[in-house]
Amino acid sequence: MSVLIYAENAGGKFKKSVFEAVTYARAIANQNNTSLVAISIGDVDAAELAALGKYGAEKVLNVSGEKLKNFVNQAYASIIAEAAKKHSADIVVLSNTFSGRGLAPRLGVKLEAGVADGAVALPQQDGGKFTVKKTAFSGKAFAVVELTSANKVIALVPNSYKVTETGETAQVEDFTAETKDSDFKAMIKEIVRSTDKVSLPDAEIVVSAGRGLKGPENWGMVEELASLLGAATACSKPVSDAGWRPHSEHVGQTGIAVSPNLYIAIGISGAIQHLAGISSSKVIVVINKDPEAPFFKVADYGIVGDAFDVVPKLIAAVKEYKASA
Amino acid sequence: MKILVCVSNVPDTTTKITFTDNNTQFNTNGVQFILNPYDEIALSRAIELTDGGKGSVTVINVGEVNTEATIRKALAIGATDAVRINAKPHDAWYVAYQIAQYVKANPFDLILTGRESIDYNGSKVAGMLGELLDIPSVSIIKKLDADDSSATVEREIEGGKEALTIPFPFVAGTAEGVAEPKIPNMRGIMSARTKPLTVVEPVEAKTFSEVLSYETPAPRGQVKLVPADDTARLVELLHTEARVI
Ligand SMILES: Cc1cc2nc3c(=O)[nH]c(=O)nc-3n(C[C@H](O)[C@H](O)[C@H](O)COP(=O)(O)OP(=O)(O)OC[C@H]3O[C@@H](n4cnc5c(N)ncnc54)[C@H](O)[C@@H]3O)c2cc1C
């Protein structure tokens, strides 16, 4: 018995969501009095790999190779499943990111495992029942799901578990696994990375704007505020439908669900479908000129005012705060 | 091109979510069920891809008889025919397994699902189907173009996007951007009544998970309003009180 954590890298580096997942997996290993093995696939240097030890990984399996440079869920799932079998891991943890969501179901089938995607808390293991709390109804509720299978796959939502450093460095060893040619049928032609931008699903701060901004030409101040705060930018559905912003920024019930520490909503009404995807944000700030906007009912802090007046002032205030900090 | 679109029947997006029986059952009282919005996008793209006799679009749903209104909606939007596997959709594995068995007997070039269903948000059926059928699966597709033997898709990745070419058959989970949802017209609604809807009995399948109970998020306190001309106060509160910056 052991716990296996898949540590996904972004351009050779691990992001905070990976450290959260390793910390979380360590806590599960402790619950079961067992060891924690991490697996990394792609090009990650040895020091970065060993650093996973800080969060409690005892061993890191390193898988690399020309064909594995980019994420191919079929091949990656084969490798992770094989590592799980070789290390007798009955629990596999990954991050509930875009790639995590592509891998988890394939792993579920390969390992005949129940899959708890969207996990937001440590599993409870009382009376022989293994239950995981996960988001449901697009963040309008949580479901407590029992995994009844011997093997389990858990995908942890970014920002839902606190990173703690408990260990030191991990022992890194190379791992090779069989992959079939058919695992590589999906051929990557092109990858376009917007490297200067914070990725939305695991952003700690999100600055989001809605139809109240009137048009795409007014997004400069939203981007400026976001960049000052090291935040990702987002928008409401009508904004992306109108083509003012890309669909990848649309948050809500039919967009991306986010759970940042801080969500700033500018000129967004707070329709139930929008709130669905953002309600697990820890702190919500709303700027809206309509004091009756439903968003104020779920906000922690609010400013009733015109965005075109408030946001530039807020930018100035953040600059001042940063200068004095 | 033969396309299969997997559709699920979910609570309307405006539904206020409540539970009964000591928070163990979703309260369906007064809830309207709809075609999962992402599935609607998948279906709309499938119809565009097969327009003008270039193929057929079958929709498939694992569900009991009460999902037929949703299936008819899919037919009204323009699907060629429909299959309902007559079972309660116990969990993603169960659903994927039933559909996989059907597809093994009735092959398709392309299988589309929505990126996730808006009730359990699992985004698992596409990947599980891919694995059960041993074919590629790609999720969170933003763009999908196809010719007779393969497709080009664009999918979202952390901090960017990726373009892929994939030979048929494969499974894709579609998101906004792939197509504009189509609204059924009168002719569609009329013809939906007579389009074939085959009911298939389920096969024996395992289940690996079970929802034991539900919780609703803790209510937030009162909003603290800051005057519009005192943004410095807001920054201070975010720093000292909320501790998020
Ligand atoms: C099936 C379905 C799924 C949906 N899914 C989503 C989803 O995932 N995400 C989503 O966001 N929506 C979704 N919607 C749409 C949702 O119902 C709302 O229409 C949408 O959230 C409204 O966006 P908005 O608040 O930007 O625009 P509006 O409703 O137009 O509101 C604009 C707000 O800006 C304020 N405002 C205007 N001018 C200013 C100004 N100068 N300064 C400050 N404030 C100003 C107004 O007071 C108003 O509150 C969905 C709808 C359906 C039917």
XYZ file of C-alpha atoms and ligand atoms in Angstrom, chain A residues 209-214 219 221 235-239 241 244 250-256 263 266-277 287-295 303-310, chain B residues 12-14 34-35 37-38 40 118 176, ligand 1:
115
model
C -15.213 42.081 -15.374
C -18.611 41.969 -16.999
C -20.868 43.713 -19.417
C -20.736 46.810 -17.221
C -17.409 47.577 -18.896
C -19.255 48.394 -22.123
C -10.192 46.145 -20.499
C -7.659 48.953 -16.578
C -15.042 37.682 -17.438
C -18.749 36.921 -17.430
C -20.376 34.842 -20.163
C -21.952 37.647 -22.238
C -18.517 39.240 -22.463
C -20.024 35.483 -26.127
C -14.711 40.991 -26.087
C -15.378 32.941 -18.975
C -16.106 31.858 -15.422
C -19.313 30.492 -14.006
C -21.618 27.553 -14.300
C -20.873 27.030 -17.966
C -17.376 28.433 -17.839
C -14.442 27.766 -15.583
C -12.137 37.432 -6.536
C -16.205 44.624 -11.751
C -19.462 45.510 -13.529
C -20.866 42.008 -13.154
C -24.450 41.639 -11.978
C -23.993 38.388 -10.038
C -26.444 36.183 -11.912
C -26.884 32.731 -10.363
C -24.940 31.120 -13.231
C -21.988 33.418 -12.675
C -22.010 32.937 -8.908
C -22.049 29.164 -9.395
C -18.485 29.140 -10.656
C -17.589 46.955 -7.746
C -20.937 47.815 -9.295
C -22.834 51.045 -9.813
C -26.138 49.409 -8.931
C -26.491 49.014 -5.145
C -29.181 46.395 -5.792
C -26.901 44.154 -7.898
C -27.297 40.584 -6.587
C -23.527 40.234 -6.381
C -17.933 49.536 -3.601
C -21.080 51.049 -5.073
C -19.793 53.174 -7.881
C -18.982 53.567 -11.534
C -16.198 51.209 -12.592
C -14.693 53.875 -14.836
C -14.238 56.035 -11.791
C -13.471 53.384 -9.133
C -31.758 24.076 -15.201
C -28.930 26.565 -14.589
C -31.182 28.893 -12.568
C -32.638 20.534 -19.358
C -30.152 19.275 -21.906
C -25.492 23.157 -21.826
C -22.101 21.777 -22.886
C -25.896 21.292 -26.492
C -23.348 20.935 -14.706
C -17.931 26.997 -25.261
C -27.573 28.256 -19.660
C -26.912 29.488 -19.135
C -25.633 29.404 -18.634
C -24.952 30.550 -18.166
N -23.694 30.429 -17.681
C -23.038 31.542 -17.254
C -21.723 31.485 -16.754
O -21.108 30.414 -16.687
N -21.107 32.615 -16.369
C -21.728 33.830 -16.436
O -21.111 34.847 -16.066
N -22.975 33.922 -16.892
C -23.646 32.814 -17.316
N -24.895 32.948 -17.816
C -25.434 34.295 -18.015
C -25.977 34.905 -16.763
O -27.310 34.508 -16.589
C -25.918 36.441 -16.874
O -26.573 36.833 -18.042
C -24.491 36.991 -16.912
O -23.719 36.486 -15.843
C -24.536 38.498 -16.834
O -23.275 39.016 -17.095
P -22.907 40.472 -16.605
O -23.166 40.544 -15.167
O -21.546 40.744 -17.098
O -23.877 41.416 -17.451
P -25.186 42.219 -17.051
O -26.250 41.323 -16.574
O -25.456 43.092 -18.215
O -24.754 43.071 -15.820
C -23.829 44.107 -15.899
C -23.659 44.692 -14.499
O -22.738 45.753 -14.583
C -23.200 46.847 -13.838
N -22.658 48.048 -14.469
C -23.016 48.621 -15.654
N -22.256 49.691 -15.901
C -21.407 49.825 -14.866
C -20.375 50.719 -14.544
N -20.053 51.745 -15.363
N -19.699 50.557 -13.400
C -20.005 49.553 -12.546
N -20.967 48.658 -12.801
C -21.657 48.792 -13.957
C -24.687 46.769 -13.886
O -25.244 47.402 -12.749
C -24.923 45.250 -13.886
O -25.046 44.762 -12.569
C -25.593 31.803 -18.241
C -26.896 31.885 -18.724
C -27.557 30.754 -19.160
C -28.957 30.893 -19.682
